[in-house]
Amino acid sequence: MAAAAAATPGQSGPVPFKDIDDGSVSKHTPKEEFGDLVSALPRRQQSILQLRLYQGFWLPAHWVPGTVVFQRRFAPRPDDVVLASYPKCGTTWLKALAFAAAARGAYPPASAEHPLRRLNPHDCIPFIDEIFAAGEETKLDMLPSPRLMNTHLPYTLLPEPVTAGGCKVVYICRDPKDMVVSLWHFLRRAQPDLSFADTFESVCDGTVMVGPVWDHVLSYWRASVTHQDRVLFLKYEDMLRDTGANVRRLAKFMGQPFSAAEEGAGAVASIVELCSFDKMKGLEVNKAGTAGAYCAMPRDAFFRKGVAGDWANHMTPAMATRLDEIVREKFRGTGLTFT
Ligand code: PPS
């Protein structure tokens, strides 16, 4: 593998990952190294994904060797921020908001030249799980600090140096009913005949990608309760209700609170506007092309409806009650609710 270029001296992050990725790091798969480990794990098929049960979670099989490498070899920098989420719970939005807030010094959000007007949020912030799956982790060394990265792994699978306090973590969760609907629409772009009932069942029985969902959410919820200074827990629905307040929380948590001057100049409103669903969905860069290394998905699949409560258009009241009750039972006594 070619050695990755170091970050340019003096340059500060975050900078768009795509601008830094100069193609000097070639892919290699860590599959050979950990192939025996993967083949010994329980497996199942969910839609287009082959899953393996690894440390209590159904990971896409091709992620497992990379996850082992991530767990064993990742060295966080103290000013890193890891953005974590269950898939289809607001990852793309969180990536856009975090990038816009953290990089606002170099890239004023109202500027016509802002990277988010020419790049999809997934091109601005590297996706740890796919980077390690492809053996491309030296690319992360190329990023100047502070780095923003994202993962769909649960908190309990993060490397020990991260959970021991080596960097900060921001998690976004969403009402699982809306997550199921979003997941189904997304997977259908790759498998048009996928049944909603099957997707719903795999969520309810916990055998869905990176599931069980409740264990995923609880892993971060518990960490956020115990380590409030380094794990921030956000809800998609709260973000929709008051995006500005949550952008302020996010910026403060990342160590970059908005100054009075920035507030006066409308910086928060500019970030909210730049990252708003309608604005992002309407950008040419988010309408065409694909994102995702393993299974390239059309970029427009990441911007569907962007609302809370769409579940009511897809599931029966009995299905909604069933999923609500499963989740309520799992969350009992934790202080976490979705209502
Ligand atoms: S992924 O594949 O895990 O990265 O998907 P993820 O981004 O987590 O979830 C996709 C859903 O988020 C909605 N979305 C947004 N909502 C509000 N504001 C913005 N800017 C935004 N961008 C994406 C997207 O439409 C998906 O939700 P649904 O319910 O399917 O519309």
PDB file of C-alpha atoms in Angstrom, residues 23-226:
ATOM      1  CA  GLY A  23      -5.793   8.581  -4.732  1.00  0.00           C
ATOM      2  CA  SER A  24      -2.348   7.727  -3.342  1.00  0.00           C
ATOM      3  CA  VAL A  25      -3.751   5.073  -0.979  1.00  0.00           C
ATOM      4  CA  SER A  26      -4.598   1.870  -2.773  1.00  0.00           C
ATOM      5  CA  LYS A  27      -7.309  -0.451  -1.520  1.00  0.00           C
ATOM      6  CA  HIS A  28      -6.502  -3.738   0.097  1.00  0.00           C
ATOM      7  CA  THR A  29      -8.867  -5.951   1.942  1.00  0.00           C
ATOM      8  CA  PRO A  30      -8.126  -7.018   5.498  1.00  0.00           C
ATOM      9  CA  LYS A  31     -10.283 -10.077   4.693  1.00  0.00           C
ATOM     10  CA  GLU A  32      -7.272 -12.363   4.318  1.00  0.00           C
ATOM     11  CA  GLU A  33      -5.994 -11.457   7.770  1.00  0.00           C
ATOM     12  CA  PHE A  34      -9.304 -12.143   9.519  1.00  0.00           C
ATOM     13  CA  GLY A  35     -11.064 -14.453   7.061  1.00  0.00           C
ATOM     14  CA  ASP A  36     -11.304 -17.355   9.521  1.00  0.00           C
ATOM     15  CA  LEU A  37     -12.863 -15.141  12.142  1.00  0.00           C
ATOM     16  CA  VAL A  38     -15.567 -13.984   9.707  1.00  0.00           C
ATOM     17  CA  SER A  39     -16.422 -17.418   8.353  1.00  0.00           C
ATOM     18  CA  ALA A  40     -16.986 -18.735  11.888  1.00  0.00           C
ATOM     19  CA  LEU A  41     -19.655 -16.107  12.656  1.00  0.00           C
ATOM     20  CA  PRO A  42     -23.427 -16.726  12.366  1.00  0.00           C
ATOM     21  CA  ARG A  43     -24.801 -15.264   9.147  1.00  0.00           C
ATOM     22  CA  ARG A  44     -28.037 -14.177   7.516  1.00  0.00           C
ATOM     23  CA  GLN A  45     -29.146 -12.322   4.417  1.00  0.00           C
ATOM     24  CA  GLN A  46     -31.078  -9.064   4.698  1.00  0.00           C
ATOM     25  CA  SER A  47     -32.117  -7.702   1.326  1.00  0.00           C
ATOM     26  CA  ILE A  48     -28.901  -7.034  -0.625  1.00  0.00           C
ATOM     27  CA  LEU A  49     -26.726  -7.423   2.474  1.00  0.00           C
ATOM     28  CA  GLN A  50     -25.001 -10.491   3.817  1.00  0.00           C
ATOM     29  CA  LEU A  51     -24.769 -10.020   7.575  1.00  0.00           C
ATOM     30  CA  ARG A  52     -22.551 -11.589  10.234  1.00  0.00           C
ATOM     31  CA  LEU A  53     -23.221 -11.547  13.952  1.00  0.00           C
ATOM     32  CA  TYR A  54     -20.154  -9.903  15.468  1.00  0.00           C
ATOM     33  CA  GLN A  55     -19.993  -9.001  19.164  1.00  0.00           C
ATOM     34  CA  GLY A  56     -23.787  -8.935  19.439  1.00  0.00           C
ATOM     35  CA  PHE A  57     -24.574  -6.969  16.254  1.00  0.00           C
ATOM     36  CA  TRP A  58     -25.476  -7.977  12.691  1.00  0.00           C
ATOM     37  CA  LEU A  59     -22.749  -6.247  10.699  1.00  0.00           C
ATOM     38  CA  PRO A  60     -22.500  -6.327   6.904  1.00  0.00           C
ATOM     39  CA  ALA A  61     -20.065  -9.227   6.440  1.00  0.00           C
ATOM     40  CA  HIS A  62     -17.575  -7.123   4.493  1.00  0.00           C
ATOM     41  CA  TRP A  63     -17.269  -4.708   7.447  1.00  0.00           C
ATOM     42  CA  VAL A  64     -16.171  -7.326   9.975  1.00  0.00           C
ATOM     43  CA  PRO A  65     -12.442  -7.593   9.119  1.00  0.00           C
ATOM     44  CA  GLY A  66     -12.199  -3.810   8.906  1.00  0.00           C
ATOM     45  CA  THR A  67     -14.004  -3.458  12.229  1.00  0.00           C
ATOM     46  CA  VAL A  68     -11.432  -5.738  13.837  1.00  0.00           C
ATOM     47  CA  VAL A  69      -8.644  -3.574  12.424  1.00  0.00           C
ATOM     48  CA  PHE A  70     -10.461  -0.401  13.560  1.00  0.00           C
ATOM     49  CA  GLN A  71     -10.857  -1.833  17.062  1.00  0.00           C
ATOM     50  CA  ARG A  72      -7.238  -2.931  17.323  1.00  0.00           C
ATOM     51  CA  ARG A  73      -5.340  -0.183  15.558  1.00  0.00           C
ATOM     52  CA  PHE A  74      -7.290   3.076  15.506  1.00  0.00           C
ATOM     53  CA  ALA A  75      -5.562   5.876  17.409  1.00  0.00           C
ATOM     54  CA  PRO A  76      -7.915   8.796  17.988  1.00  0.00           C
ATOM     55  CA  ARG A  77      -6.591  12.325  18.108  1.00  0.00           C
ATOM     56  CA  PRO A  78      -7.876  14.265  21.135  1.00  0.00           C
ATOM     57  CA  ASP A  79      -9.754  16.751  18.942  1.00  0.00           C
ATOM     58  CA  ASP A  80     -11.370  14.106  16.703  1.00  0.00           C
ATOM     59  CA  VAL A  81     -15.158  14.003  16.609  1.00  0.00           C
ATOM     60  CA  VAL A  82     -16.808  10.726  15.636  1.00  0.00           C
ATOM     61  CA  LEU A  83     -20.357  11.133  14.302  1.00  0.00           C
ATOM     62  CA  ALA A  84     -22.306   7.953  15.006  1.00  0.00           C
ATOM     63  CA  SER A  85     -25.752   6.793  13.981  1.00  0.00           C
ATOM     64  CA  TYR A  86     -27.941   3.864  13.217  1.00  0.00           C
ATOM     65  CA  PRO A  87     -28.454   3.931   9.404  1.00  0.00           C
ATOM     66  CA  LYS A  88     -31.316   6.096   8.114  1.00  0.00           C
ATOM     67  CA  CYS A  89     -31.559   8.146  11.307  1.00  0.00           C
ATOM     68  CA  GLY A  90     -30.133  11.456  10.097  1.00  0.00           C
ATOM     69  CA  THR A  91     -26.489  10.641   9.332  1.00  0.00           C
ATOM     70  CA  THR A  92     -26.313  12.736   6.172  1.00  0.00           C
ATOM     71  CA  TRP A  93     -27.874  15.744   7.894  1.00  0.00           C
ATOM     72  CA  LEU A  94     -25.630  15.419  10.949  1.00  0.00           C
ATOM     73  CA  LYS A  95     -22.567  15.170   8.709  1.00  0.00           C
ATOM     74  CA  ALA A  96     -23.585  18.332   6.882  1.00  0.00           C
ATOM     75  CA  LEU A  97     -24.382  20.279  10.064  1.00  0.00           C
ATOM     76  CA  ALA A  98     -21.239  19.159  11.902  1.00  0.00           C
ATOM     77  CA  PHE A  99     -19.035  19.953   8.919  1.00  0.00           C
ATOM     78  CA  ALA A 100     -20.647  23.344   8.351  1.00  0.00           C
ATOM     79  CA  ALA A 101     -20.385  24.247  12.049  1.00  0.00           C
ATOM     80  CA  ALA A 102     -16.853  22.958  12.635  1.00  0.00           C
ATOM     81  CA  ALA A 103     -15.404  24.362   9.401  1.00  0.00           C
ATOM     82  CA  ARG A 104     -17.216  27.705   9.496  1.00  0.00           C
ATOM     83  CA  GLY A 105     -13.984  29.653  10.001  1.00  0.00           C
ATOM     84  CA  ALA A 106     -12.499  28.476   6.719  1.00  0.00           C
ATOM     85  CA  TYR A 107     -15.801  28.065   4.893  1.00  0.00           C
ATOM     86  CA  PRO A 108     -18.433  30.704   5.760  1.00  0.00           C
ATOM     87  CA  PRO A 109     -21.804  28.937   5.486  1.00  0.00           C
ATOM     88  CA  ALA A 110     -23.397  31.671   3.383  1.00  0.00           C
ATOM     89  CA  SER A 111     -20.576  31.563   0.841  1.00  0.00           C
ATOM     90  CA  ALA A 112     -21.418  30.454  -2.685  1.00  0.00           C
ATOM     91  CA  GLU A 113     -18.126  28.532  -2.617  1.00  0.00           C
ATOM     92  CA  HIS A 114     -19.027  26.434   0.426  1.00  0.00           C
ATOM     93  CA  PRO A 115     -17.936  22.773  -0.064  1.00  0.00           C
ATOM     94  CA  LEU A 116     -21.435  21.534   0.757  1.00  0.00           C
ATOM     95  CA  ARG A 117     -22.698  23.275  -2.377  1.00  0.00           C
ATOM     96  CA  ARG A 118     -20.392  21.165  -4.579  1.00  0.00           C
ATOM     97  CA  LEU A 119     -19.989  17.971  -2.515  1.00  0.00           C
ATOM     98  CA  ASN A 120     -22.392  15.498  -0.964  1.00  0.00           C
ATOM     99  CA  PRO A 121     -22.015  15.426   2.868  1.00  0.00           C
ATOM    100  CA  HIS A 122     -20.714  11.845   2.564  1.00  0.00           C
ATOM    101  CA  ASP A 123     -17.873  13.188   0.399  1.00  0.00           C
ATOM    102  CA  CYS A 124     -16.961  15.730   3.073  1.00  0.00           C
ATOM    103  CA  ILE A 125     -16.692  13.339   6.018  1.00  0.00           C
ATOM    104  CA  PRO A 126     -15.129   9.852   5.746  1.00  0.00           C
ATOM    105  CA  PHE A 127     -17.211   6.804   6.641  1.00  0.00           C
ATOM    106  CA  ILE A 128     -14.969   4.820   8.993  1.00  0.00           C
ATOM    107  CA  ASP A 129     -16.686   1.467   8.440  1.00  0.00           C
ATOM    108  CA  GLU A 130     -16.157   1.467   4.660  1.00  0.00           C
ATOM    109  CA  ILE A 131     -12.678   3.022   4.921  1.00  0.00           C
ATOM    110  CA  PHE A 132     -11.467   0.213   7.183  1.00  0.00           C
ATOM    111  CA  ALA A 133     -13.374  -2.427   5.184  1.00  0.00           C
ATOM    112  CA  ALA A 134     -11.351  -1.358   2.146  1.00  0.00           C
ATOM    113  CA  GLY A 135      -8.082  -1.236   4.091  1.00  0.00           C
ATOM    114  CA  GLU A 136      -7.796   2.473   3.320  1.00  0.00           C
ATOM    115  CA  GLU A 137      -7.384   3.680   6.900  1.00  0.00           C
ATOM    116  CA  THR A 138      -4.153   5.542   6.203  1.00  0.00           C
ATOM    117  CA  LYS A 139      -6.384   8.015   4.336  1.00  0.00           C
ATOM    118  CA  LEU A 140      -7.563   9.192   7.737  1.00  0.00           C
ATOM    119  CA  ASP A 141      -3.980  10.259   8.553  1.00  0.00           C
ATOM    120  CA  MET A 142      -4.166  12.658   5.642  1.00  0.00           C
ATOM    121  CA  LEU A 143      -6.886  14.712   7.310  1.00  0.00           C
ATOM    122  CA  PRO A 144      -5.753  17.778   9.245  1.00  0.00           C
ATOM    123  CA  SER A 145      -7.063  18.161  12.800  1.00  0.00           C
ATOM    124  CA  PRO A 146      -9.674  18.470  13.987  1.00  0.00           C
ATOM    125  CA  ARG A 147     -11.018  15.493  12.050  1.00  0.00           C
ATOM    126  CA  LEU A 148     -14.681  14.595  11.617  1.00  0.00           C
ATOM    127  CA  MET A 149     -15.470  10.959  10.791  1.00  0.00           C
ATOM    128  CA  ASN A 150     -18.613   8.868  10.939  1.00  0.00           C
ATOM    129  CA  THR A 151     -19.603   5.321  11.812  1.00  0.00           C
ATOM    130  CA  HIS A 152     -22.689   3.128  12.025  1.00  0.00           C
ATOM    131  CA  LEU A 153     -21.047   0.863  14.613  1.00  0.00           C
ATOM    132  CA  PRO A 154     -22.587   0.689  18.095  1.00  0.00           C
ATOM    133  CA  TYR A 155     -20.710   2.306  20.987  1.00  0.00           C
ATOM    134  CA  THR A 156     -19.720  -1.075  22.385  1.00  0.00           C
ATOM    135  CA  LEU A 157     -17.829  -1.899  19.175  1.00  0.00           C
ATOM    136  CA  LEU A 158     -15.829   1.332  19.080  1.00  0.00           C
ATOM    137  CA  PRO A 159     -12.098   1.015  19.772  1.00  0.00           C
ATOM    138  CA  GLU A 160     -11.194   1.132  23.450  1.00  0.00           C
ATOM    139  CA  PRO A 161      -9.083   4.307  23.062  1.00  0.00           C
ATOM    140  CA  VAL A 162     -12.253   6.070  21.822  1.00  0.00           C
ATOM    141  CA  THR A 163     -14.569   4.827  24.578  1.00  0.00           C
ATOM    142  CA  ALA A 164     -11.863   5.501  27.180  1.00  0.00           C
ATOM    143  CA  GLY A 165     -12.180   9.180  26.309  1.00  0.00           C
ATOM    144  CA  GLY A 166      -9.685   9.589  23.492  1.00  0.00           C
ATOM    145  CA  CYS A 167     -12.062  11.803  21.498  1.00  0.00           C
ATOM    146  CA  LYS A 168     -15.644  13.055  21.361  1.00  0.00           C
ATOM    147  CA  VAL A 169     -18.636  11.206  19.944  1.00  0.00           C
ATOM    148  CA  VAL A 170     -21.948  12.603  18.656  1.00  0.00           C
ATOM    149  CA  TYR A 171     -24.861  10.192  18.163  1.00  0.00           C
ATOM    150  CA  ILE A 172     -28.125  10.803  16.330  1.00  0.00           C
ATOM    151  CA  CYS A 173     -31.134   8.537  16.776  1.00  0.00           C
ATOM    152  CA  ARG A 174     -34.638   8.532  15.314  1.00  0.00           C
ATOM    153  CA  ASP A 175     -38.035   7.002  15.977  1.00  0.00           C
ATOM    154  CA  PRO A 176     -37.452   3.403  14.796  1.00  0.00           C
ATOM    155  CA  LYS A 177     -40.795   3.441  12.936  1.00  0.00           C
ATOM    156  CA  ASP A 178     -39.556   6.213  10.650  1.00  0.00           C
ATOM    157  CA  MET A 179     -36.174   4.512  10.430  1.00  0.00           C
ATOM    158  CA  VAL A 180     -37.815   1.324   9.085  1.00  0.00           C
ATOM    159  CA  VAL A 181     -39.709   3.278   6.456  1.00  0.00           C
ATOM    160  CA  SER A 182     -36.585   5.164   5.424  1.00  0.00           C
ATOM    161  CA  LEU A 183     -34.524   1.958   5.328  1.00  0.00           C
ATOM    162  CA  TRP A 184     -37.087   0.198   3.171  1.00  0.00           C
ATOM    163  CA  HIS A 185     -37.232   3.037   0.654  1.00  0.00           C
ATOM    164  CA  PHE A 186     -33.435   3.137   0.568  1.00  0.00           C
ATOM    165  CA  LEU A 187     -32.909  -0.604   0.092  1.00  0.00           C
ATOM    166  CA  ARG A 188     -35.626  -0.663  -2.540  1.00  0.00           C
ATOM    167  CA  ARG A 189     -33.422   1.509  -4.719  1.00  0.00           C
ATOM    168  CA  ALA A 190     -31.115  -1.528  -4.957  1.00  0.00           C
ATOM    169  CA  GLN A 191     -33.805  -4.215  -4.696  1.00  0.00           C
ATOM    170  CA  PRO A 192     -37.107  -2.895  -6.099  1.00  0.00           C
ATOM    171  CA  ASP A 193     -39.172  -5.958  -5.086  1.00  0.00           C
ATOM    172  CA  LEU A 194     -38.157  -5.785  -1.397  1.00  0.00           C
ATOM    173  CA  SER A 195     -41.216  -6.193   0.791  1.00  0.00           C
ATOM    174  CA  PHE A 196     -41.943  -3.692   3.543  1.00  0.00           C
ATOM    175  CA  ALA A 197     -43.209  -6.517   5.763  1.00  0.00           C
ATOM    176  CA  ASP A 198     -39.866  -8.352   5.543  1.00  0.00           C
ATOM    177  CA  THR A 199     -37.904  -5.220   6.379  1.00  0.00           C
ATOM    178  CA  PHE A 200     -40.221  -4.535   9.301  1.00  0.00           C
ATOM    179  CA  GLU A 201     -39.861  -8.112  10.595  1.00  0.00           C
ATOM    180  CA  SER A 202     -36.069  -8.000  10.476  1.00  0.00           C
ATOM    181  CA  VAL A 203     -36.131  -4.804  12.549  1.00  0.00           C
ATOM    182  CA  CYS A 204     -38.563  -6.323  15.071  1.00  0.00           C
ATOM    183  CA  ASP A 205     -36.550  -9.519  15.497  1.00  0.00           C
ATOM    184  CA  GLY A 206     -33.251  -7.618  15.718  1.00  0.00           C
ATOM    185  CA  THR A 207     -31.629  -9.256  12.691  1.00  0.00           C
ATOM    186  CA  VAL A 208     -31.409  -6.071  10.657  1.00  0.00           C
ATOM    187  CA  MET A 209     -28.151  -4.442   9.519  1.00  0.00           C
ATOM    188  CA  VAL A 210     -26.194  -3.199  12.582  1.00  0.00           C
ATOM    189  CA  GLY A 211     -29.133  -4.360  14.717  1.00  0.00           C
ATOM    190  CA  PRO A 212     -30.653  -4.926  17.124  1.00  0.00           C
ATOM    191  CA  VAL A 213     -31.682  -1.285  16.789  1.00  0.00           C
ATOM    192  CA  TRP A 214     -32.526  -0.899  20.496  1.00  0.00           C
ATOM    193  CA  ASP A 215     -29.131  -2.223  21.590  1.00  0.00           C
ATOM    194  CA  HIS A 216     -27.461   0.196  19.183  1.00  0.00           C
ATOM    195  CA  VAL A 217     -29.384   3.202  20.534  1.00  0.00           C
ATOM    196  CA  LEU A 218     -28.963   2.141  24.157  1.00  0.00           C
ATOM    197  CA  SER A 219     -25.221   1.667  23.761  1.00  0.00           C
ATOM    198  CA  TYR A 220     -24.868   5.399  22.983  1.00  0.00           C
ATOM    199  CA  TRP A 221     -27.607   6.520  25.361  1.00  0.00           C
ATOM    200  CA  ARG A 222     -25.864   4.882  28.319  1.00  0.00           C
ATOM    201  CA  ALA A 223     -22.502   6.326  27.280  1.00  0.00           C
ATOM    202  CA  SER A 224     -24.043   9.800  26.942  1.00  0.00           C
ATOM    203  CA  VAL A 225     -25.526   9.567  30.440  1.00  0.00           C
ATOM    204  CA  THR A 226     -22.228   8.448  31.969  1.00  0.00           C
TER     205      THR A 226
END
